Coordinates of N, CA and C in Angstrom, one line a residue:
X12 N 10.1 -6.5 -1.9 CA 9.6 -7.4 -2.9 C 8.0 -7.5 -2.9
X13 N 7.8 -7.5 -1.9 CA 6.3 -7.5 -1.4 C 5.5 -6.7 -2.3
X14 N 6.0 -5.6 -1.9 CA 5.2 -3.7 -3.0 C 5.1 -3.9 -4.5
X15 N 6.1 -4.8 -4.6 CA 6.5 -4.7 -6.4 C 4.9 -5.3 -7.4
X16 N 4.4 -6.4 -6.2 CA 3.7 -7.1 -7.0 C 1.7 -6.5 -6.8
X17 N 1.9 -5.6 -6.0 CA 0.7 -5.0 -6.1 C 0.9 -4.2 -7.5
X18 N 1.2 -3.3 -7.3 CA 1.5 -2.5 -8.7 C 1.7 -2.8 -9.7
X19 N 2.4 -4.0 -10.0 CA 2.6 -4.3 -11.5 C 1.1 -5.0 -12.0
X20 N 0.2 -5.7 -10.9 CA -0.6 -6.4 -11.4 C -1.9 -5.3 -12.2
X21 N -2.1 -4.1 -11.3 CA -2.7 -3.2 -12.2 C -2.5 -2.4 -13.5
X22 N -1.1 -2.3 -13.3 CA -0.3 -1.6 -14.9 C -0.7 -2.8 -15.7
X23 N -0.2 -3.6 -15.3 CA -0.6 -5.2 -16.6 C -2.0 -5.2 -17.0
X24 N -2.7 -5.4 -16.1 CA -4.4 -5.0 -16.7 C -4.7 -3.9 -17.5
X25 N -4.5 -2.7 -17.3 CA -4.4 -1.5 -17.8 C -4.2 -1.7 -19.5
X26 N -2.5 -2.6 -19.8 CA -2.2 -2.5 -20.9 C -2.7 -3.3 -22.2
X27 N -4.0 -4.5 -21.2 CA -3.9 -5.1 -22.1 C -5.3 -4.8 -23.3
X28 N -5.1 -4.9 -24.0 CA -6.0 -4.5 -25.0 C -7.7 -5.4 -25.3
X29 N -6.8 -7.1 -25.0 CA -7.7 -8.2 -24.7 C -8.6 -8.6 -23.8
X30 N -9.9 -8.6 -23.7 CA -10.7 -9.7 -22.7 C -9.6 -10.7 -22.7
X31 N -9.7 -10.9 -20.6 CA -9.6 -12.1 -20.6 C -10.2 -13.2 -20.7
X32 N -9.4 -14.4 -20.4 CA -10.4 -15.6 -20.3 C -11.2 -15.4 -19.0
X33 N -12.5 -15.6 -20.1 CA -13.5 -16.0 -18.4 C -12.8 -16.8 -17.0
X34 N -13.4 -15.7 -16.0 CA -12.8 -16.1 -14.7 C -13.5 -17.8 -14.7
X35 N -12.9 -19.2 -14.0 CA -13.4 -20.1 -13.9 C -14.1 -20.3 -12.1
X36 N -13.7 -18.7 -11.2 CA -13.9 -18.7 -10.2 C -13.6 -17.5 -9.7
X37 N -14.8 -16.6 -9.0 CA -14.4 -15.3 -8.8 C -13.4 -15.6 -7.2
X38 N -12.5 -14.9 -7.4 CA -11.5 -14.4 -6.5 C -12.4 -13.5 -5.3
X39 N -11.9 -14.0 -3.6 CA -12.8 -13.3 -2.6 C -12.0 -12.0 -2.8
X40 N -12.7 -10.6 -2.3 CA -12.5 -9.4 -2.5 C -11.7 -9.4 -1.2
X41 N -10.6 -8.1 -0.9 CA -9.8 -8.2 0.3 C -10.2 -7.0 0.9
X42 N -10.5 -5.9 0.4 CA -10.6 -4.3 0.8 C -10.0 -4.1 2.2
X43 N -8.9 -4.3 2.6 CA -8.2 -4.0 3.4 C -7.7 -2.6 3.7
X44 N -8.0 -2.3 5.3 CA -8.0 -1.0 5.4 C -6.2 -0.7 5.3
X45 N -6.1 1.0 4.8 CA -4.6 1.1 4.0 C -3.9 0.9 5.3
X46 N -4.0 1.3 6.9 CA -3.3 0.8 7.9 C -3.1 0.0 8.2
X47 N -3.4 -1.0 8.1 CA -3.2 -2.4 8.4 C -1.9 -3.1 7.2
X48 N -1.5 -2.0 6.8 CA -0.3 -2.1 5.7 C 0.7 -2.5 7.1
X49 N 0.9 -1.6 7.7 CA 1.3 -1.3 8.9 C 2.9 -0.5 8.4
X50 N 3.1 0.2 7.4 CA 4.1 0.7 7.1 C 3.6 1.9 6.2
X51 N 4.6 2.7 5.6 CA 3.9 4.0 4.5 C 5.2 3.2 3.4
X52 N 4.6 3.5 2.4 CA 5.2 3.0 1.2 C 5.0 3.6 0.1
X53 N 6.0 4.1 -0.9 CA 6.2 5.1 -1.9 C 7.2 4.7 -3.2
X54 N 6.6 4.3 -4.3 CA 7.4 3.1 -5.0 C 7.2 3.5 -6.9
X55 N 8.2 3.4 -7.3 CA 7.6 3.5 -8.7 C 8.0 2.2 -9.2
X56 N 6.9 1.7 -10.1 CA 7.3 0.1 -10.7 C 7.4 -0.1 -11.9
X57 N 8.0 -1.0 -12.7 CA 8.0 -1.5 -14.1 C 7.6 -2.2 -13.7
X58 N 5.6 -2.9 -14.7 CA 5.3 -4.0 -15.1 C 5.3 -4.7 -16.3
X59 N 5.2 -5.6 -16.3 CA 5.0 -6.4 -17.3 C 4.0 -7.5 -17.7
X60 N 2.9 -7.3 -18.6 CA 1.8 -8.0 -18.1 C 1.7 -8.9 -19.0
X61 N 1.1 -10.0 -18.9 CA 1.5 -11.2 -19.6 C -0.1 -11.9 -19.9
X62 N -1.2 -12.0 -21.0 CA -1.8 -12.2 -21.6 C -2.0 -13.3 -23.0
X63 N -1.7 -14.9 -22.0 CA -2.1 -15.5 -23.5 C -0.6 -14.9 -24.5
X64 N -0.6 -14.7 -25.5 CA 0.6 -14.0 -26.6 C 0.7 -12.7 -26.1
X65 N -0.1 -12.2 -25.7 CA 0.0 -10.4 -25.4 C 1.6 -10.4 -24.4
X66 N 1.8 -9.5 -24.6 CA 2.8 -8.7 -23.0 C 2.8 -7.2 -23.4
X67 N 2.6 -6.1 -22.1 CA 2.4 -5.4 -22.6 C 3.0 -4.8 -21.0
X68 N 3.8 -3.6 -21.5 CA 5.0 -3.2 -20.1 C 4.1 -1.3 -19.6
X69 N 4.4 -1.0 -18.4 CA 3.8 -0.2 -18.0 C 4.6 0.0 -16.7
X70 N 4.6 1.2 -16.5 CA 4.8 2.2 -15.1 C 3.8 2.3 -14.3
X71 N 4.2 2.5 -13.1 CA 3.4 2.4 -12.6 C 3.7 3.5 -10.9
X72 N 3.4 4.3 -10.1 CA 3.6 5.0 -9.2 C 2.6 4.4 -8.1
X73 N 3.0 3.5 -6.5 CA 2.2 3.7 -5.9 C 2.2 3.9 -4.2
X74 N 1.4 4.7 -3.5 CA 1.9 5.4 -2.4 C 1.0 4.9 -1.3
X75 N 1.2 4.3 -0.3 CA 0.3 3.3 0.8 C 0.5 4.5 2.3
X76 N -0.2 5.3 2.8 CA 0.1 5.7 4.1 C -1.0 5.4 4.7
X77 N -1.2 5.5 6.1 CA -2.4 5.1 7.2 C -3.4 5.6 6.3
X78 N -3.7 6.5 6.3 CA -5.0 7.2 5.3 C -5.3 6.3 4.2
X79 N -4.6 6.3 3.0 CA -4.9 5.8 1.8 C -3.9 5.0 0.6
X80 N -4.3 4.6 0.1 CA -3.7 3.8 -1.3 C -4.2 4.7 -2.3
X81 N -2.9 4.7 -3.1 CA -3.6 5.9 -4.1 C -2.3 5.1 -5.1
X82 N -2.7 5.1 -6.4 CA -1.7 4.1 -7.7 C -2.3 4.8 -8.7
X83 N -1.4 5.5 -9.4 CA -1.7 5.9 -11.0 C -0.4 5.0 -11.8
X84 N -1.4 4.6 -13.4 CA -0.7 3.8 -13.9 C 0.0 4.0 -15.1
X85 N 1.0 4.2 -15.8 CA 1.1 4.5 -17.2 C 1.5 3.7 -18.2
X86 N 0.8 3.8 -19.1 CA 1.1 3.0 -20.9 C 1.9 3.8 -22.0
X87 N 2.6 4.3 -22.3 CA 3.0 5.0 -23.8 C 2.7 6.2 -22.9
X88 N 3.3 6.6 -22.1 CA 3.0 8.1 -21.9 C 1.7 8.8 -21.1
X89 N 0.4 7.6 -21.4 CA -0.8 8.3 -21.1 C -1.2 7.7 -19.8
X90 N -1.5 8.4 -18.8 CA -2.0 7.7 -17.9 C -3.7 6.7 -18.1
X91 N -3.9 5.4 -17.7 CA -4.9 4.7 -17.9 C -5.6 4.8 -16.7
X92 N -5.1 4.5 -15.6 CA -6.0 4.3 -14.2 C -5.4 5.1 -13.5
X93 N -6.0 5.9 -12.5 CA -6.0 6.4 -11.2 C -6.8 5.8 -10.0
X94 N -5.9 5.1 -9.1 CA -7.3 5.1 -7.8 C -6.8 5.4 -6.1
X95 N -7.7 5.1 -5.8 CA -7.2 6.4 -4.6 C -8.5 5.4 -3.7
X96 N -7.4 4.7 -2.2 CA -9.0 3.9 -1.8 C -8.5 4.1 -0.1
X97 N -9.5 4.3 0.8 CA -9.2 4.8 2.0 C -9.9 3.9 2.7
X98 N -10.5 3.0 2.4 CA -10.7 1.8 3.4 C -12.4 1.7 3.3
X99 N -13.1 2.4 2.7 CA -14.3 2.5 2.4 C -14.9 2.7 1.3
X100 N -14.2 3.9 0.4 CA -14.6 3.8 -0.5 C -13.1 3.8 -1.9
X101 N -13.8 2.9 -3.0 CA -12.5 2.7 -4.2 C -13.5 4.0 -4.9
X102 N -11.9 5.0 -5.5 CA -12.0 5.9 -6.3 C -11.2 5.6 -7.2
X103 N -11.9 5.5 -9.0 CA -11.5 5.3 -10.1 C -11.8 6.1 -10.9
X104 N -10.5 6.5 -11.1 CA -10.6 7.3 -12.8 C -9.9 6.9 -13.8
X105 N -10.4 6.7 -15.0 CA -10.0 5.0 -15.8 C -10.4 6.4 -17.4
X106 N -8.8 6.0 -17.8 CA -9.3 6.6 -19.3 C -9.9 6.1 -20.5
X107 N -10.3 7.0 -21.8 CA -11.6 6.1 -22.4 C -10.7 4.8 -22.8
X108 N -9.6 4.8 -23.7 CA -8.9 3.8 -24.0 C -8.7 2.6 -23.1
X109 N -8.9 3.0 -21.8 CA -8.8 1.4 -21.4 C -9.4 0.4 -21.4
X110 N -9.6 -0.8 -21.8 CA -10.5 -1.8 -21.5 C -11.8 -2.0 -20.6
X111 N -12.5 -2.3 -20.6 CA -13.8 -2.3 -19.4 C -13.3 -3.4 -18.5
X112 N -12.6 -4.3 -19.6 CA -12.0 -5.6 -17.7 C -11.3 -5.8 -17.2
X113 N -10.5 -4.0 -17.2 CA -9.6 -4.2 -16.3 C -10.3 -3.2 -14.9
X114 N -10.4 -3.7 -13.9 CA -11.4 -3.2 -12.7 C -10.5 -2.8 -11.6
X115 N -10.4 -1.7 -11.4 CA -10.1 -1.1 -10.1 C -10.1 -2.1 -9.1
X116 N -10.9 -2.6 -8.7 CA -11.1 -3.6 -7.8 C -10.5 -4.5 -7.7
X117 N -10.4 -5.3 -8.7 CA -9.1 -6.3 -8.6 C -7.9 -5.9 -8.8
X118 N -7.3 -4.3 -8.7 CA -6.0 -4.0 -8.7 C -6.2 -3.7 -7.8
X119 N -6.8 -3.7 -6.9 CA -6.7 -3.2 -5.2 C -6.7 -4.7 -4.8
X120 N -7.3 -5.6 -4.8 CA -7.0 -6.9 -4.4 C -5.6 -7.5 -4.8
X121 N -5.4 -7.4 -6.1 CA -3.6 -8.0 -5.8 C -3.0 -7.3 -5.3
X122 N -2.8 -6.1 -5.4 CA -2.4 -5.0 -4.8 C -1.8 -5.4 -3.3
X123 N -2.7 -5.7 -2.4 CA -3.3 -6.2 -0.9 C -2.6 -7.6 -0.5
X124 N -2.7 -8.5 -2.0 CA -2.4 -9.7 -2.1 C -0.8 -9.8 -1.8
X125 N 0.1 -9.2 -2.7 CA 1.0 -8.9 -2.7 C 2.0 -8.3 -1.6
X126 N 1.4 -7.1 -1.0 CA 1.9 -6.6 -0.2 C 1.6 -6.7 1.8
X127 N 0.3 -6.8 1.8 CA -0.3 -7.4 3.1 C 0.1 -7.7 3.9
X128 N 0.1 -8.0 5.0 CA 0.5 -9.2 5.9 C -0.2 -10.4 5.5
X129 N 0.1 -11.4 5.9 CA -0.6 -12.7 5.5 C -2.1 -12.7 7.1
X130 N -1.4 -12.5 7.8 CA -2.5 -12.4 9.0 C -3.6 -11.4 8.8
X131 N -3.7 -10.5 7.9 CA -4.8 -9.2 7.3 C -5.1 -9.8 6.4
X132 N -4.8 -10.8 5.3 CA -5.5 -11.3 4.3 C -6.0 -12.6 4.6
X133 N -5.9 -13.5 5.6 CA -6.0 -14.5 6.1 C -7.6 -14.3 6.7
X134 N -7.5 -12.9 7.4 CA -8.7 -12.3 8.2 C -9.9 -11.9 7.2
X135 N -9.6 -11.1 6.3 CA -10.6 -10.9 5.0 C -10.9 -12.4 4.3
X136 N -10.6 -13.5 4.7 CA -11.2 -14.3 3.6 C -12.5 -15.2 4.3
X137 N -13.3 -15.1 2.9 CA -14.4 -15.5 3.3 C -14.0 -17.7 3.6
X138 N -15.1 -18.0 4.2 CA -15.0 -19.9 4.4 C -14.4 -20.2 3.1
X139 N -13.8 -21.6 2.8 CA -13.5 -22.1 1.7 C -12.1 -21.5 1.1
X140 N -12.0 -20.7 1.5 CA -10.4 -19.7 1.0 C -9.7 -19.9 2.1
X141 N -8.3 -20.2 1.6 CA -6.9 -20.2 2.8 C -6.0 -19.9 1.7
X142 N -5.0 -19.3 2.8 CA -4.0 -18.6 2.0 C -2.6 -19.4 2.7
X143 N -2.1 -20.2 1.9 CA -0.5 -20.1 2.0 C 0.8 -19.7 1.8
X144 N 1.5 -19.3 2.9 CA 2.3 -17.5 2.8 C 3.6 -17.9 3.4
X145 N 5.1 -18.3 2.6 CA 6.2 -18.0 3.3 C 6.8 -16.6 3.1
X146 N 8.2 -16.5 2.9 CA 9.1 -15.6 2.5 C 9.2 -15.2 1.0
X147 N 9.1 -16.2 0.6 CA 9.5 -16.6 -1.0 C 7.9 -16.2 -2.0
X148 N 7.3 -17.1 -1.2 CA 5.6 -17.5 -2.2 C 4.3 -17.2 -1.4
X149 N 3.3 -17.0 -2.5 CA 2.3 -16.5 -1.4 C 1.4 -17.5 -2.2
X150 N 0.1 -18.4 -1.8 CA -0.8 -18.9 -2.5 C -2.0 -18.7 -1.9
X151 N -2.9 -18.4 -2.9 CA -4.6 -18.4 -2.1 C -5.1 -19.6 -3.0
X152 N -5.9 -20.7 -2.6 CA -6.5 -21.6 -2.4 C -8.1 -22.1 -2.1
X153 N -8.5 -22.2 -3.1 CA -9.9 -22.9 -2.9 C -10.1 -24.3 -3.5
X154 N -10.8 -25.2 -2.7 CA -11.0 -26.3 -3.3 C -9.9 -26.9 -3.8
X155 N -8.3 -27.2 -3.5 CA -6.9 -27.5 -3.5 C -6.5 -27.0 -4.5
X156 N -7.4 -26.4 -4.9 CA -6.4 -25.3 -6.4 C -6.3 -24.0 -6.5
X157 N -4.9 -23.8 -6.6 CA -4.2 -22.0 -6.4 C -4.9 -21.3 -7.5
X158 N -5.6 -20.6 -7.1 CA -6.1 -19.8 -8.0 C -5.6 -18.2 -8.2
X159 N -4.4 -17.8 -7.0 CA -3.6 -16.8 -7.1 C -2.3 -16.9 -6.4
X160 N -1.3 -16.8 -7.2 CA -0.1 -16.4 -6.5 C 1.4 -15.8 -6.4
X161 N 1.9 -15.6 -5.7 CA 2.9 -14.4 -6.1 C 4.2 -14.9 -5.2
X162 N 5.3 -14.7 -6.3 CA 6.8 -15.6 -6.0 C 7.5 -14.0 -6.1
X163 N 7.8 -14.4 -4.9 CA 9.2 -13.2 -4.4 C 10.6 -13.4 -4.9
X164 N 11.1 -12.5 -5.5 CA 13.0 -12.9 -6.2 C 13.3 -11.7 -6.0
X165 N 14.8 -12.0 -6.0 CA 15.7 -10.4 -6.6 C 15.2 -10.1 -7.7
X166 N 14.7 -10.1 -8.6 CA 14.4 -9.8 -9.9 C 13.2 -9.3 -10.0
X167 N 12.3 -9.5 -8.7 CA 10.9 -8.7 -8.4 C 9.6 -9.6 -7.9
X168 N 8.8 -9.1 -8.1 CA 7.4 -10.3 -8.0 C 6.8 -10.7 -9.3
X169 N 6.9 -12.2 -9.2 CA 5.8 -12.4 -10.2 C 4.4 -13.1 -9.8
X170 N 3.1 -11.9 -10.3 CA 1.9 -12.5 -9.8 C 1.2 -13.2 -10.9
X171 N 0.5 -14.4 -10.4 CA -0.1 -15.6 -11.5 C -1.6 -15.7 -10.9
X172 N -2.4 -14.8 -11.8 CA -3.7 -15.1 -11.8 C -4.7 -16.1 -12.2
X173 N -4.5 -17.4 -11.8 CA -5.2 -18.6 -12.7 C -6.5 -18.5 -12.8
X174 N -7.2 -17.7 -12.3 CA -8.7 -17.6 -11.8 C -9.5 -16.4 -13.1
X175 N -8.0 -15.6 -13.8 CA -8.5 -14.6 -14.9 C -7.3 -15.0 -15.9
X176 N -6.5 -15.8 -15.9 CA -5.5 -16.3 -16.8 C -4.4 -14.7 -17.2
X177 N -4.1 -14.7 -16.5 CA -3.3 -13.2 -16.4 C -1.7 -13.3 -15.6
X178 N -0.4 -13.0 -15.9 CA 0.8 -13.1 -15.0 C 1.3 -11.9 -15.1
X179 N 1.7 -11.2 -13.7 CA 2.4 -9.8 -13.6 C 3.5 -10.0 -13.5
X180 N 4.4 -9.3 -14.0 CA 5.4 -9.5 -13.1 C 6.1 -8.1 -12.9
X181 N 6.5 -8.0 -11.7 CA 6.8 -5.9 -10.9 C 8.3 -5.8 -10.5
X182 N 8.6 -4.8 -11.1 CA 10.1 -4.8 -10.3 C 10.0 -3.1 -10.1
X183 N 10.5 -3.2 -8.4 CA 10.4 -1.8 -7.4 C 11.5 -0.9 -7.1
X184 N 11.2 0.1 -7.2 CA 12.4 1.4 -6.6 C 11.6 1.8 -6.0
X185 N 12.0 2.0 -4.5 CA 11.4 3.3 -3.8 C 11.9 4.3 -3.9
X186 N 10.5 5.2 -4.1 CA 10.7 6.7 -4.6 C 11.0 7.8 -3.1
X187 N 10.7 7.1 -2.1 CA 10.7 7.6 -0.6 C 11.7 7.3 0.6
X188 N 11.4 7.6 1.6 CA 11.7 6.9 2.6 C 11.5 5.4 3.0
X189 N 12.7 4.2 3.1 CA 11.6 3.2 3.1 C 11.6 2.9 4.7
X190 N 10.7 1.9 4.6 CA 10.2 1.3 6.2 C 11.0 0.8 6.9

């Protein structure tokens, strides 16, 4: 369940055609090295991204080994994003149609959010940020308000970005061997 909701959060950006609402608080960045996954992971996803009236559904492929994270996303056929990030540097290749706000960077942060350990995202956060993490729900918290979070079901992950006004929601097949 974990996997599902990295991936769909980027396909949903990808699709949307709209600016969001201004962020009311930037989200700390995670850039978590791809090891510290502590597993290899190989997944193809249905997202669903959820915009104000918009929703807008996308595929999505994404593959986590010691080395690297690498996620290409698709809309109608065409691929939108490619990225490819090894723990130092994020590699983005973003087609012209896509939006300018949807950012690599913050599909590698939920991405991380989603799937992580809570003890590796706990470690990347800067003062002022805490993350509360069971089975079911994951919350990051500043100033006593969730500004991200992602609910685990049979039915998949749904991620709630209150900080960009944005909801994913990912449902996973692995394409591989799983862990």
């Amino acid at each position: 369940m974990f996997r599902l909701i990295a991936l769909a959060s980027v396909l949903m950006l990808a699709a949307c055609a709209h600016a969001p609402p201004r962020a009311r608080i930037a989200l700390p960045p995670l850039r978590l090295a791809p090891a510290t996954l502590g597993y290899e992971l190989a997944e193809q996803q249905r997202l669903v991204f959820h915009l104000g009236r918009e929703q807008r559904e996308m595929t999505a492929l994404l593959e986590v080994d010691a080395d690297a994270l690498r996620l290409a996303v698709e809309a109608l056929g065409q691929t939108g994003v490619r990225l490819h990030w090894d723990g130092r540097a994020l590699d983005e290749r973003r087609a012209a149609w896509l939006p300018p706000q949807v950012r690599g960077a913050r599909v590698l942060d939920d991405i991380q959010f989603v799937l992580w350990p809570a003890t590796a995202i706990r470690a990347a956060l800067p003062p002022g940020w805490r993350l509360e993490a069971d089975e079911q729900e994951r919350r990051l918290l500043s100033g006593g308000t969730v500004w991200l979070s992602a609910r685990y079901g049979e039915a998949g992950v749904r991620l709630d970005n209150a900080a960009e006004g944005y909801r994913l929601d990912i449902q996973s097949a692995a394409i591989g061997p799983t862990p």
